[in-house]
């Protein structure tokens, strides 16, 4: 990662720190280190408000640079700050929503005279508006994502189960360069690459806050494919995360085993209509709840409200921010007053589940521009019949 880009990102955080009277940040969680340092290390990035950032690292041991210091334990940080002529901060932020309690307390104890505050919301706010470099990375990820999805019909074989189909699609994704890991904010959200859902499994309630659930293969990971056979007259939704360069793109496409009932094609068109309407009205200054309410109105008028975003358990959102994690700000949900800003990137995913048939709908990644929104995941959006 180029240093000017990293400095730009750090300065975004610094500007928010200044508004809250925060003198410094101590950053150690992987995602935030990628954002501020460019890669994962075992260590700590100390970000003062008015001085260059310092890296205190344990592993790997081959890091060099004027502002990099090897350490064995975090207790060495304070002495190294003093040796470099830096004063102790009056107000320091730690990643309170991400660090384990014990580690948070240990790091806070290094600065006994300092007010320590939770900096996670501030960092997530900075990350919610992407830099031009980040947008380009998400754009490239979208291209690779689409290339993999275009090959999906070639790996279908009659008699497959959903998990067998998923494995073949995962292979296509990996061959396009997908890193495999699926980074999610919050310790209660787990998934492996994404989900392939067919039939009534698409409506199976899940403990995870995803658009659709799925039973999964085991109670240890209750979400996604569950060995359901791919049957004639049922739909299959492929929703695999597109992490090709550290940035999490999101895209869903629907396939059919043979022909589906006419209701399925009508419901799918409703989802495309929702996407089209939101694409026409989304722009800087529009509140997230307005986009959600628009989707609900269209689904209701079309007669699919009770099947929109699930059946027995319905998701209470129609889109979510994406970036280094799959669930960033903004969130397109009711009562969300946050307004879109240029540089925000989000996934829009209106979906309908039809009992006995399966899921239909669409999901694409979008970037907010000065005038509206631009689609980053471009490939066929109609229901594609597998044969």
C-alpha positions in Angstrom: 0.0 0.0 0.0 1.4 3.4 -1.0 2.3 5.7 2.0 0.2 8.7 0.7 -2.9 6.5 0.7 -2.2 5.3 4.2 -1.6 8.8 5.5 -4.8 10.0 3.9 -6.7 7.3 5.8 -5.0 8.0 9.0 -5.7 11.7 8.6 -9.4 10.9 8.2 -9.3 9.2 11.6 -7.3 12.1 13.0 -9.9 14.7 11.9 -12.6 12.8 13.7 -10.3 12.4 16.8 -9.8 16.1 16.9 -13.5 16.8 17.0 -13.7 14.6 20.1 -10.6 15.9 21.8 -8.7 12.6 21.4 -4.9 12.9 21.5 -4.0 9.5 20.2 -5.3 6.0 19.2 -3.8 2.6 19.8 -4.9 0.3 17.0 -4.3 -3.5 17.1 -7.3 -5.3 15.4 -6.6 -6.8 12.0 -9.1 -5.0 9.9 -8.2 -1.6 11.4 -4.5 -2.4 10.9 -5.1 -3.1 7.2 -6.9 0.2 6.9 -4.2 2.3 8.7 -1.0 0.3 8.1 -1.8 -1.7 4.9 -1.4 -5.2 6.2 -1.9 -7.5 9.2 0.7 -7.6 11.9 0.9 -8.8 15.4 1.4 -5.5 17.1 0.1 -2.0 17.6 -0.1 1.2 15.6 0.1 4.3 17.8 -1.6 7.2 16.0 -0.9 10.6 17.6 -3.0 13.5 16.6 -0.1 15.7 15.5 2.9 13.3 15.0 3.8 10.5 12.6 2.3 7.1 13.5 4.5 4.5 15.2 4.3 0.8 14.7 5.2 -1.5 17.7 5.4 -5.1 16.3 5.8 -8.6 17.6 5.4 -10.6 14.4 6.6 -10.8 11.7 10.2 -10.0 12.7 11.3 -8.6 9.3 9.7 -5.1 9.5 12.0 -2.2 9.1 11.5 1.6 8.9 12.1 4.8 10.8 8.9 4.6 12.8 8.8 0.8 13.5 9.9 -0.8 16.8 10.1 -4.5 17.7 8.6 -5.3 21.1 7.9 -8.5 23.2 5.0 -7.1 25.1 2.8 -4.0 25.0 4.2 -2.7 28.3 7.3 -1.6 26.3 5.2 0.9 24.4 5.2 3.7 27.0 9.0 3.8 27.3 9.4 3.9 23.6 7.0 6.8 23.3 9.0 8.7 25.9 12.3 7.8 24.1 10.9 9.3 20.9 9.9 12.5 22.7 6.1 11.9 22.6 4.0 13.1 25.6 1.5 10.8 27.2 -2.0 11.4 25.7 -4.6 13.2 27.7 -7.4 11.2 25.9 -6.7 7.9 24.2 -9.0 5.7 22.1 -8.9 1.9 22.0 -11.0 -0.5 19.8 -13.5 -1.1 22.6 -16.1 -2.9 20.6 -13.5 -5.3 19.1 -10.9 -6.1 21.8 -11.4 -8.8 24.4 -12.1 -7.3 27.8 -8.8 -8.5 29.3 -6.7 -7.0 26.5 -8.6 -3.8 26.6 -8.0 -3.5 30.3 -4.3 -4.3 29.9 -3.8 -1.7 27.2 -5.7 0.9 29.2 -3.6 0.2 32.2 -0.5 1.3 30.3 -1.8 4.9 30.5 -2.9 5.3 34.1 -3.2 9.1 33.9 -5.1 9.1 30.6 -8.8 9.1 29.9 -9.4 6.0 27.7 -12.4 5.9 25.4 -14.0 3.5 22.9 -12.7 4.4 19.4 -14.4 1.7 17.4 -17.4 3.8 16.3 -15.0 6.6 15.2 -12.9 4.3 13.1 -15.9 2.7 11.5 -17.2 6.1 10.7 -13.9 7.0 9.0 -14.0 3.7 7.1 -17.6 4.1 5.9 -16.6 6.7 3.3 -14.1 5.0 1.0 -11.1 6.7 -0.6 -10.6 6.6 -4.4 -8.1 3.8 -4.0 -10.5 1.7 -1.9 -13.3 2.3 -4.5 -10.9 1.1 -7.3 -10.1 -2.0 -5.2 -13.8 -2.8 -4.8 -14.4 -2.1 -8.5 -11.7 -4.7 -9.4 -13.1 -7.1 -6.9 -16.5 -6.7 -8.6 -15.0 -7.6 -12.0 -13.4 -10.8 -10.7 -16.6 -11.7 -8.8 -18.6 -11.4 -12.0 -16.1 -13.5 -14.0 -16.6 -16.3 -11.5 -20.4 -16.0 -11.5 -20.5 -16.1 -15.3 -19.0 -19.6 -15.1 -21.5 -21.0 -12.6 -23.7 -22.8 -15.2 -20.7 -24.8 -16.4 -20.2 -26.6 -13.0 -23.8 -27.7 -12.5 -24.5 -31.4 -12.8 -27.9 -33.1 -12.4 -28.3 -34.8 -9.0 -26.2 -32.3 -7.1 -27.0 -31.2 -3.6 -26.7 -27.5 -2.7 -23.4 -28.1 -0.8 -21.9 -29.9 -3.8 -22.9 -27.0 -6.0 -21.5 -24.6 -3.5 -18.1 -26.3 -3.4 -17.8 -26.1 -7.2 -18.7 -22.4 -7.2 -16.2 -21.8 -4.3 -13.6 -23.3 -6.5 -14.5 -20.9 -9.3 -14.1 -18.0 -6.9 -10.7 -19.2 -5.7 -9.5 -19.6 -9.2 -10.4 -16.0 -9.9 -8.3 -15.0 -6.9 -10.8 -14.9 -4.0 -8.9 -15.0 -0.7 -11.5 -17.1 0.9 -11.7 -15.4 4.3 -15.0 -13.6 5.0 -14.4 -10.8 7.5 -17.4 -9.8 9.6 -17.8 -7.1 12.3 -19.0 -8.5 15.5 -18.2 -11.8 17.2 -21.7 -13.3 16.7 -21.6 -13.2 12.9 -20.0 -16.2 11.2 -20.1 -17.7 7.7 -17.8 -19.5 5.3 -17.5 -17.5 2.0 -21.2 -17.1 1.7 -24.3 -19.3 1.0 -26.0 -21.3 -1.7 -29.7 -21.7 -0.9 -32.4 -23.7 -2.6 -36.0 -24.7 -1.8 -37.4 -24.2 1.6 -33.9 -24.1 3.2 -33.8 -20.4 2.1 -36.6 -19.7 4.6 -35.0 -21.6 7.5 -34.4 -19.2 10.4 -30.8 -18.5 11.3 -29.3 -16.8 14.4 -27.2 -14.7 12.2 -28.3 -11.3 10.9 -28.1 -12.1 7.2 -30.8 -11.4 4.6 -31.7 -15.1 4.3 -30.8 -18.0 6.7 -30.4 -21.6 5.8 -30.0 -24.5 8.2 -26.3 -25.2 7.5 -24.5 -28.5 7.8 -24.1 -28.5 11.6 -25.4 -26.6 14.7 -21.9 -25.3 15.1 -22.4 -23.2 12.0 -26.2 -22.8 11.5 -26.4 -21.0 8.2 -26.4 -21.7 4.5 -26.5 -25.0 2.5 -27.7 -28.2 4.2 -27.3 -30.9 1.6 -30.7 -30.2 0.0 -30.9 -31.9 -3.4 -31.3 -29.5 -6.3 -34.7 -30.4 -7.7 -36.7 -29.6 -10.8 -38.9 -26.5 -10.3 -36.8 -25.0 -7.5 -34.6 -21.9 -7.5 -31.0 -21.7 -6.3 -29.6 -18.4 -5.0 -25.8 -18.0 -5.0 -24.6 -15.4 -2.5 -20.8 -15.7 -2.0 -18.7 -12.9 -0.8 -16.1 -11.5 -3.2 -13.0 -10.9 -1.1 -10.3 -10.7 -3.9 -8.1 -8.1 -2.4 -9.1 -7.6 1.2 -12.3 -5.7 0.3 -15.6 -7.6 0.7 -17.8 -7.3 -2.4 -21.3 -8.8 -2.3 -23.4 -10.2 -5.1 -26.3 -12.7 -5.4 -27.7 -14.3 -8.5 -30.5 -16.8 -9.0 -30.6 -20.0 -11.0 -33.3 -22.5 -11.7 -33.5 -26.2 -12.0 -35.7 -26.4 -15.1 -38.6 -24.0 -15.2 -40.1 -22.3 -12.2 -43.7 -21.4 -11.5 -44.7 -18.1 -13.0 -45.0 -16.5 -9.5 -41.2 -16.9 -9.2 -40.4 -14.9 -12.3 -42.9 -12.3 -11.2 -41.4 -12.0 -7.7 -37.9 -11.8 -9.2 -39.0 -8.9 -11.4 -40.4 -7.2 -8.3 -36.9 -7.4 -6.8 -35.3 -6.0 -10.0 -37.9 -3.2 -9.9 -36.9 -2.4 -6.3 -33.3 -2.3 -7.3 -34.1 0.0 -10.3 -36.2 2.4 -8.2 -33.6 2.7 -5.5 -30.8 3.2 -8.1 -32.9 6.1 -9.5 -33.4 7.9 -6.2 -30.3 7.1 -4.2 -27.8 10.0 -4.1 -25.9 12.0 -1.5 -28.2 13.4 1.2 -30.9 10.7 0.9 -31.6 8.9 4.2 -31.1 5.2 4.5 -34.6 4.7 5.9 -36.1 6.3 2.8 -34.6 3.6 0.6 -35.8 0.9 2.9 -39.3 2.3 3.0 -39.3 2.5 -0.8 -38.5 -1.2 -1.1 -41.2 -2.1 1.4 -43.8 -0.1 -0.5 -43.0 -1.8 -3.8 -43.0 -5.3 -2.3 -46.3 -4.6 -0.5 -48.0 -3.2 -3.6 -46.9 -6.3 -5.6 -48.3 -8.6 -2.9 -45.1 -10.1 -1.7 -44.7 -8.3 1.7 -45.1 -11.5 3.7 -42.3 -13.2 1.7 -40.0 -10.2 1.3 -36.5 -10.7 2.9 -37.6 -14.1 4.3 -40.8 -15.9 5.4 -40.8 -17.2 9.0 -38.0 -14.8 9.9 -37.7 -11.7 7.9 -34.6 -9.5 7.8 -35.2 -5.9 8.8 -32.9 -4.3 6.2 -32.5 -4.3 2.4 -28.8 -3.3 2.2 -25.6 -2.8 4.2 -22.3 -1.1 3.8 -19.3 -3.1 2.6 -15.6 -2.7 2.7 -12.9 -4.5 4.7 -15.8 -6.2 6.4 -19.1 -7.4 5.0 -21.2 -5.4 7.4 -20.1 -1.8 7.5 -22.1 1.5 7.5 -24.4 2.6 6.1 -27.4 0.2 6.8 -30.5 0.5 4.7 -33.0 -0.2 7.4 -36.1 1.4 9.1 -35.4 4.4 11.4 -31.8 4.7 10.0 -31.5 8.5 9.6 -27.9 8.4 8.3 -27.7 10.0 4.9 -25.7 8.7 2.0 -22.3 10.4 1.2 -20.1 10.3 -1.8 -17.7 7.4 -1.4 -19.9 5.1 0.6 -20.2 1.6 -0.8 -23.1 -0.7 0.0 -24.7 -3.9 -1.1 -28.4 -3.7 -2.0 -30.2 -7.0 -1.8 -34.0 -7.1 -2.2 -35.0 -10.8 -2.0 -38.2 -12.9 -1.8 -38.6 -16.5 -0.6 -41.4 -18.6 -2.1 -42.3 -21.7 -0.1 -41.8 -24.9 -2.0 -39.7 -23.1 -4.7 -36.9 -21.1 -3.0 -35.4 -17.7 -3.1 -35.4 -15.1 -5.9 -34.1 -11.6 -6.1 -30.9 -9.7 -6.6 -27.8 -8.3 -4.8 -25.2 -6.0 -6.2 -22.5 -3.7 -4.8 -22.9 0.0 -5.4 -20.7 3.1 -4.8 -22.3 6.5 -4.0 -21.1 9.1 -6.5 -21.7 12.9 -6.5 -24.8 12.4 -8.6 -26.2 9.0 -7.6 -24.9 5.5 -7.3 -22.8 3.3 -9.6 -23.1 -0.5 -9.8 -19.8 -2.4 -9.2 -21.0 -6.0 -9.8 -22.1 -6.3 -13.4 -23.3 -9.6 -14.8 -26.6 -11.2 -15.9 -29.5 -10.5 -13.5 -32.3 -12.6 -14.9 -33.0 -16.1 -13.5 -30.7 -18.5 -15.4 -31.9 -22.0 -16.1 -29.4 -24.7 -15.3 -29.2 -27.8 -17.6 
